[in-house]
PDB file of C-alpha atoms in Angstrom:
ATOM      1  CA  UNK A  17      18.603   5.106  21.972  1.00  0.00           C
ATOM      2  CA  UNK A  18      15.098   4.055  21.743  1.00  0.00           C
ATOM      3  CA  UNK A  19      11.438   6.096  22.141  1.00  0.00           C
ATOM      4  CA  UNK A  20       8.880   3.562  22.677  1.00  0.00           C
ATOM      5  CA  UNK A  21       5.546   6.022  22.007  1.00  0.00           C
ATOM      6  CA  UNK A  22       6.890   7.046  19.337  1.00  0.00           C
ATOM      7  CA  UNK A  23       7.421   3.609  17.667  1.00  0.00           C
ATOM      8  CA  UNK A  24       3.784   2.537  18.980  1.00  0.00           C
ATOM      9  CA  UNK A  25       1.904   5.790  16.895  1.00  0.00           C
ATOM     10  CA  UNK A  26       3.893   5.407  13.805  1.00  0.00           C
ATOM     11  CA  UNK A  27       3.824   1.628  14.214  1.00  0.00           C
ATOM     12  CA  UNK A  28      -0.903   1.491  15.677  1.00  0.00           C
ATOM     13  CA  UNK A  29      -0.754   4.972  12.631  1.00  0.00           C
ATOM     14  CA  UNK A  30       0.777   3.223   9.628  1.00  0.00           C
ATOM     15  CA  UNK A  31      -1.644  -0.115  10.658  1.00  0.00           C
ATOM     16  CA  UNK A  32      -4.702   1.368  10.656  1.00  0.00           C
ATOM     17  CA  UNK A  33      -3.994   2.847   7.200  1.00  0.00           C
ATOM     18  CA  UNK A  34      -2.274   0.023   5.051  1.00  0.00           C
ATOM     19  CA  UNK A  35      -4.416  -2.379   6.289  1.00  0.00           C
ATOM     20  CA  UNK A  36      -2.040  -5.450   6.236  1.00  0.00           C
ATOM     21  CA  UNK A  37      -5.775  -7.530   7.506  1.00  0.00           C
ATOM     22  CA  UNK A  38      -7.650  -5.686   4.970  1.00  0.00           C
ATOM     23  CA  UNK A  39      -4.938  -5.499   1.927  1.00  0.00           C
ATOM     24  CA  UNK A  40      -5.008  -9.635   1.700  1.00  0.00           C
ATOM     25  CA  UNK A  41      -8.468 -10.287  -0.476  1.00  0.00           C
ATOM     26  CA  UNK A  42      -6.732  -7.749  -2.362  1.00  0.00           C
ATOM     27  CA  UNK A  43      -4.064  -9.490  -3.178  1.00  0.00           C
ATOM     28  CA  UNK A  44      -4.821 -12.488  -3.591  1.00  0.00           C
ATOM     29  CA  UNK A  45      -7.132 -11.476  -6.055  1.00  0.00           C
ATOM     30  CA  UNK A  46      -4.851  -9.530  -7.918  1.00  0.00           C
ATOM     31  CA  UNK A  47      -2.676 -11.831  -7.985  1.00  0.00           C
ATOM     32  CA  UNK A  48      -4.974 -15.149  -8.334  1.00  0.00           C
ATOM     33  CA  UNK A  49      -3.892 -18.328 -11.557  1.00  0.00           C
ATOM     34  CA  UNK A  50      -0.552 -17.362 -10.832  1.00  0.00           C
ATOM     35  CA  UNK A  51       2.192 -20.194  -9.056  1.00  0.00           C
ATOM     36  CA  UNK A  52       2.957 -20.101  -5.839  1.00  0.00           C
ATOM     37  CA  UNK A  53       6.629 -18.982  -6.150  1.00  0.00           C
ATOM     38  CA  UNK A  54       4.611 -15.940  -8.071  1.00  0.00           C
ATOM     39  CA  UNK A  55       2.715 -15.047  -5.941  1.00  0.00           C
ATOM     40  CA  UNK A  56       5.239 -15.355  -2.728  1.00  0.00           C
ATOM     41  CA  UNK A  57       7.997 -12.993  -4.832  1.00  0.00           C
ATOM     42  CA  UNK A  58       4.918 -10.840  -5.957  1.00  0.00           C
ATOM     43  CA  UNK A  59       4.954 -10.089  -2.033  1.00  0.00           C
ATOM     44  CA  UNK A  60       7.952  -9.287  -1.409  1.00  0.00           C
ATOM     45  CA  UNK A  61       8.617  -6.679  -4.425  1.00  0.00           C
ATOM     46  CA  UNK A  62       4.968  -5.193  -3.434  1.00  0.00           C
ATOM     47  CA  UNK A  63       6.538  -4.711   0.010  1.00  0.00           C
ATOM     48  CA  UNK A  64       9.876  -3.729  -1.046  1.00  0.00           C
ATOM     49  CA  UNK A  65       8.651  -0.836  -3.280  1.00  0.00           C
ATOM     50  CA  UNK A  66       6.568   0.617  -0.585  1.00  0.00           C
ATOM     51  CA  UNK A  67       9.410   0.583   1.655  1.00  0.00           C
ATOM     52  CA  UNK A  68      11.440   2.232  -1.047  1.00  0.00           C
ATOM     53  CA  UNK A  69       8.589   5.017  -1.599  1.00  0.00           C
ATOM     54  CA  UNK A  70       8.367   5.382   1.772  1.00  0.00           C
ATOM     55  CA  UNK A  71      11.994   5.400   2.353  1.00  0.00           C
ATOM     56  CA  UNK A  72      12.791   8.524  -0.027  1.00  0.00           C
ATOM     57  CA  UNK A  73       9.779  10.210   0.781  1.00  0.00           C
ATOM     58  CA  UNK A  74      10.520   9.941   4.507  1.00  0.00           C
ATOM     59  CA  UNK A  75      14.119  11.995   3.429  1.00  0.00           C
ATOM     60  CA  UNK A  76      12.926  13.787   0.535  1.00  0.00           C
ATOM     61  CA  UNK A  77       9.159  14.163   0.724  1.00  0.00           C
ATOM     62  CA  UNK A  78       8.705  18.116   1.170  1.00  0.00           C
ATOM     63  CA  UNK A  79      11.681  18.809  -1.041  1.00  0.00           C
ATOM     64  CA  UNK A  80       9.680  16.309  -3.758  1.00  0.00           C
ATOM     65  CA  UNK A  81       6.374  17.684  -3.638  1.00  0.00           C
ATOM     66  CA  UNK A  82       7.884  21.222  -3.360  1.00  0.00           C
ATOM     67  CA  UNK A  83       9.586  20.858  -7.071  1.00  0.00           C
ATOM     68  CA  UNK A  84       6.797  19.594  -8.665  1.00  0.00           C
ATOM     69  CA  UNK A  85       3.972  22.232  -7.271  1.00  0.00           C
ATOM     70  CA  UNK A  86       1.806  19.248  -6.060  1.00  0.00           C
ATOM     71  CA  UNK A  87      -0.279  19.183  -2.839  1.00  0.00           C
ATOM     72  CA  UNK A  88      -0.659  16.651  -0.636  1.00  0.00           C
ATOM     73  CA  UNK A  89      -4.981  17.005  -1.491  1.00  0.00           C
ATOM     74  CA  UNK A  90      -3.840  16.252  -5.039  1.00  0.00           C
ATOM     75  CA  UNK A  91      -1.308  13.574  -4.264  1.00  0.00           C
ATOM     76  CA  UNK A  92      -4.723  11.268  -2.691  1.00  0.00           C
ATOM     77  CA  UNK A  93      -7.170  12.707  -5.324  1.00  0.00           C
ATOM     78  CA  UNK A  94      -4.834  11.312  -7.970  1.00  0.00           C
ATOM     79  CA  UNK A  95      -4.014   7.435  -6.048  1.00  0.00           C
ATOM     80  CA  UNK A  96      -8.141   7.142  -5.747  1.00  0.00           C
ATOM     81  CA  UNK A  97      -8.447   7.829  -8.942  1.00  0.00           C
ATOM     82  CA  UNK A  98      -5.737   5.265 -10.070  1.00  0.00           C
ATOM     83  CA  UNK A  99      -7.496   2.768  -7.706  1.00  0.00           C
ATOM     84  CA  UNK A 100     -11.407   3.182  -8.755  1.00  0.00           C
ATOM     85  CA  UNK A 101     -10.126   1.965 -12.208  1.00  0.00           C
ATOM     86  CA  UNK A 102      -7.712  -1.427 -10.873  1.00  0.00           C
ATOM     87  CA  UNK A 103     -11.262  -2.091  -8.693  1.00  0.00           C
ATOM     88  CA  UNK A 104     -13.961  -1.638 -11.703  1.00  0.00           C
ATOM     89  CA  UNK A 105     -11.575  -4.292 -13.259  1.00  0.00           C
ATOM     90  CA  UNK A 106     -11.363  -6.594 -10.508  1.00  0.00           C
ATOM     91  CA  UNK A 107     -15.201  -6.076 -10.290  1.00  0.00           C
ATOM     92  CA  UNK A 108     -15.744  -6.824 -14.107  1.00  0.00           C
ATOM     93  CA  UNK A 109     -13.711  -9.523 -14.615  1.00  0.00           C
ATOM     94  CA  UNK A 110     -10.988  -7.847 -16.549  1.00  0.00           C
ATOM     95  CA  UNK A 111      -7.806  -8.698 -14.727  1.00  0.00           C
ATOM     96  CA  UNK A 112      -5.764 -10.675 -17.473  1.00  0.00           C
ATOM     97  CA  UNK A 113      -2.270  -8.684 -18.841  1.00  0.00           C
ATOM     98  CA  UNK A 114       0.245  -9.774 -21.205  1.00  0.00           C
ATOM     99  CA  UNK A 115       2.253 -12.305 -19.785  1.00  0.00           C
ATOM    100  CA  UNK A 116       5.476 -11.058 -19.872  1.00  0.00           C
ATOM    101  CA  UNK A 117       4.660  -7.698 -17.903  1.00  0.00           C
ATOM    102  CA  UNK A 118       1.312  -8.654 -15.522  1.00  0.00           C
ATOM    103  CA  UNK A 119       3.950 -10.423 -12.685  1.00  0.00           C
ATOM    104  CA  UNK A 120       5.636  -7.198 -12.111  1.00  0.00           C
ATOM    105  CA  UNK A 121       3.545  -4.606 -12.877  1.00  0.00           C
ATOM    106  CA  UNK A 122       0.614  -6.423  -9.921  1.00  0.00           C
ATOM    107  CA  UNK A 123       3.835  -6.304  -7.616  1.00  0.00           C
ATOM    108  CA  UNK A 124       4.252  -2.623  -8.588  1.00  0.00           C
ATOM    109  CA  UNK A 125       1.057  -1.180  -9.560  1.00  0.00           C
ATOM    110  CA  UNK A 126      -1.231  -0.774  -7.749  1.00  0.00           C
ATOM    111  CA  UNK A 127       0.077  -2.995  -5.154  1.00  0.00           C
ATOM    112  CA  UNK A 128       3.080  -1.829  -4.161  1.00  0.00           C
ATOM    113  CA  UNK A 129       2.197   2.651  -4.498  1.00  0.00           C
ATOM    114  CA  UNK A 130      -0.930   3.413  -4.226  1.00  0.00           C
ATOM    115  CA  UNK A 131      -2.671   0.776  -2.165  1.00  0.00           C
ATOM    116  CA  UNK A 132       0.976  -0.046   0.570  1.00  0.00           C
ATOM    117  CA  UNK A 133       2.859   3.065  -0.017  1.00  0.00           C
ATOM    118  CA  UNK A 134      -0.124   5.548  -0.045  1.00  0.00           C
ATOM    119  CA  UNK A 135      -1.147   9.741   0.480  1.00  0.00           C
ATOM    120  CA  UNK A 136      -1.813   8.317   3.883  1.00  0.00           C
ATOM    121  CA  UNK A 137       0.869   6.236   4.825  1.00  0.00           C
ATOM    122  CA  UNK A 138       3.878   9.096   2.438  1.00  0.00           C
ATOM    123  CA  UNK A 139       2.207  11.648   4.370  1.00  0.00           C
ATOM    124  CA  UNK A 140       2.466  10.406   7.753  1.00  0.00           C
ATOM    125  CA  UNK A 141       5.722   9.372   7.343  1.00  0.00           C
ATOM    126  CA  UNK A 142       7.181  12.787   6.431  1.00  0.00           C
ATOM    127  CA  UNK A 143       5.174  14.225   9.096  1.00  0.00           C
ATOM    128  CA  UNK A 144       6.525  11.958  11.758  1.00  0.00           C
ATOM    129  CA  UNK A 145      10.340  12.167  10.383  1.00  0.00           C
ATOM    130  CA  UNK A 146      10.249  16.273  10.436  1.00  0.00           C
ATOM    131  CA  UNK A 147       9.010  15.541  14.004  1.00  0.00           C
ATOM    132  CA  UNK A 148      12.030  13.014  15.145  1.00  0.00           C
ATOM    133  CA  UNK A 149      14.275  16.419  16.141  1.00  0.00           C
ATOM    134  CA  UNK A 150      17.065  13.578  18.404  1.00  0.00           C
ATOM    135  CA  UNK A 151      18.461  10.726  17.455  1.00  0.00           C
ATOM    136  CA  UNK A 152      16.147   7.995  19.762  1.00  0.00           C
ATOM    137  CA  UNK A 153      13.060   9.574  17.852  1.00  0.00           C
ATOM    138  CA  UNK A 154      14.644   8.826  14.268  1.00  0.00           C
ATOM    139  CA  UNK A 155      15.950   5.420  15.527  1.00  0.00           C
ATOM    140  CA  UNK A 156      11.724   4.716  16.635  1.00  0.00           C
ATOM    141  CA  UNK A 157      10.730   6.308  13.522  1.00  0.00           C
ATOM    142  CA  UNK A 158      12.511   4.613  11.050  1.00  0.00           C
ATOM    143  CA  UNK A 159      12.476   0.986  13.604  1.00  0.00           C
ATOM    144  CA  UNK A 160       8.494   1.724  13.401  1.00  0.00           C
ATOM    145  CA  UNK A 161       8.114   1.936   8.954  1.00  0.00           C
ATOM    146  CA  UNK A 162      10.494  -1.177   9.038  1.00  0.00           C
ATOM    147  CA  UNK A 163       7.809  -2.890  11.269  1.00  0.00           C
ATOM    148  CA  UNK A 164       5.098  -2.655   9.852  1.00  0.00           C
ATOM    149  CA  UNK A 165       6.890  -3.835   6.245  1.00  0.00           C
ATOM    150  CA  UNK A 166       7.890  -6.871   7.570  1.00  0.00           C
ATOM    151  CA  UNK A 167       4.280  -7.369   9.377  1.00  0.00           C
ATOM    152  CA  UNK A 168       2.894  -6.908   5.195  1.00  0.00           C
ATOM    153  CA  UNK A 169       4.616  -9.225   4.146  1.00  0.00           C
ATOM    154  CA  UNK A 170       4.141 -11.616   6.549  1.00  0.00           C
ATOM    155  CA  UNK A 171       0.576 -11.063   5.493  1.00  0.00           C
ATOM    156  CA  UNK A 172       0.717 -11.330   2.394  1.00  0.00           C
ATOM    157  CA  UNK A 173       3.153 -14.383   2.404  1.00  0.00           C
ATOM    158  CA  UNK A 174       0.677 -16.617   4.027  1.00  0.00           C
ATOM    159  CA  UNK A 175      -2.475 -15.373   3.027  1.00  0.00           C
ATOM    160  CA  UNK A 176      -1.670 -18.013   0.191  1.00  0.00           C
ATOM    161  CA  UNK A 177      -1.673 -20.200   2.406  1.00  0.00           C
ATOM    162  CA  UNK A 178      -6.018 -19.715   2.359  1.00  0.00           C
ATOM    163  CA  UNK A 179      -5.841 -20.384  -1.152  1.00  0.00           C
ATOM    164  CA  UNK A 180      -5.604 -24.167  -0.851  1.00  0.00           C
ATOM    165  CA  UNK A 181      -8.646 -23.838   0.919  1.00  0.00           C
ATOM    166  CA  UNK A 182     -11.267 -21.739  -0.913  1.00  0.00           C
ATOM    167  CA  UNK A 183     -10.176 -23.209  -4.274  1.00  0.00           C
ATOM    168  CA  UNK A 184     -10.865 -21.465  -6.931  1.00  0.00           C
ATOM    169  CA  UNK A 185     -14.603 -20.373  -6.880  1.00  0.00           C
ATOM    170  CA  UNK A 186     -14.040 -18.569  -3.792  1.00  0.00           C
ATOM    171  CA  UNK A 187     -10.852 -17.015  -5.060  1.00  0.00           C
ATOM    172  CA  UNK A 188     -13.403 -15.156  -7.982  1.00  0.00           C
ATOM    173  CA  UNK A 189     -16.154 -14.571  -4.896  1.00  0.00           C
ATOM    174  CA  UNK A 190     -12.975 -13.454  -3.157  1.00  0.00           C
ATOM    175  CA  UNK A 191     -12.000 -11.474  -6.907  1.00  0.00           C
ATOM    176  CA  UNK A 192     -15.677  -9.612  -6.661  1.00  0.00           C
ATOM    177  CA  UNK A 193     -15.434  -9.417  -2.911  1.00  0.00           C
ATOM    178  CA  UNK A 194     -11.563  -7.213  -3.148  1.00  0.00           C
ATOM    179  CA  UNK A 195     -13.075  -4.828  -5.787  1.00  0.00           C
ATOM    180  CA  UNK A 196     -15.962  -3.209  -3.629  1.00  0.00           C
ATOM    181  CA  UNK A 197     -14.384  -2.950  -0.562  1.00  0.00           C
ATOM    182  CA  UNK A 198     -11.334  -0.868  -3.332  1.00  0.00           C
ATOM    183  CA  UNK A 199     -13.204   0.516  -5.211  1.00  0.00           C
ATOM    184  CA  UNK A 200     -14.726   2.458  -1.830  1.00  0.00           C
ATOM    185  CA  UNK A 201     -11.459   3.081  -0.154  1.00  0.00           C
ATOM    186  CA  UNK A 202     -10.585   4.237  -3.698  1.00  0.00           C
ATOM    187  CA  UNK A 203     -13.685   6.711  -3.502  1.00  0.00           C
ATOM    188  CA  UNK A 204     -13.180   7.718   0.325  1.00  0.00           C
ATOM    189  CA  UNK A 205      -9.250   9.035  -0.880  1.00  0.00           C
ATOM    190  CA  UNK A 206     -10.838  11.221  -3.445  1.00  0.00           C
ATOM    191  CA  UNK A 207     -13.706  12.089  -1.252  1.00  0.00           C
ATOM    192  CA  UNK A 208     -10.485  13.009   1.257  1.00  0.00           C
ATOM    193  CA  UNK A 209      -8.461  15.019  -0.947  1.00  0.00           C
ATOM    194  CA  UNK A 210     -11.004  17.620  -2.351  1.00  0.00           C
ATOM    195  CA  UNK A 211     -12.187  18.122   1.098  1.00  0.00           C
ATOM    196  CA  UNK A 212      -8.957  18.984   1.501  1.00  0.00           C
ATOM    197  CA  UNK A 213      -8.942  21.204  -1.312  1.00  0.00           C
ATOM    198  CA  UNK A 214     -11.821  22.605  -0.531  1.00  0.00           C
ATOM    199  CA  UNK A 215     -10.781  23.735   3.309  1.00  0.00           C
ATOM    200  CA  UNK A 216      -7.684  25.064   2.123  1.00  0.00           C
ATOM    201  CA  UNK A 217      -9.493  27.343  -1.014  1.00  0.00           C
TER     202      UNK A 217
END
């Protein structure tokens, strides 16, 4: 009742797309200055949001996109633009938000979506679920989805130990580096979306 090949293939695909090591500096930058308990809670919230979005699109992905008349390239471009706005804030240091909302908002956007549950991960899951034609492959697909989210939570949860080493000055440096990385990811996502639009026209 378990297909190792399907599990391994989807897990590796999602690992590359969702990039647990790469999310670490971005998570540290977006949660800098918050108490440790809040950061740990935000790591869990972000993973739960991402998991929920991925699960919904895994089950109803085609129906949702068709109902909204939204193409995958459009989803990629929109996600890229959103990430670019966040990246510019990180690069310029404009990351302050109202105290009563920043904890929830950062866990939802951009951590939960579109950083973790981005267009690439959503499309990969939609295709994997669609191709799963037996109970064994379905179990393997959903186990891989669960496994990658556990890995993401562990990486963000224990990345907080880095803060104790790098101190405040290091956090500022990590924030700027995260802004540069995130802007590059955003631009590449927009390019990929535009390329797909051109190919489909």
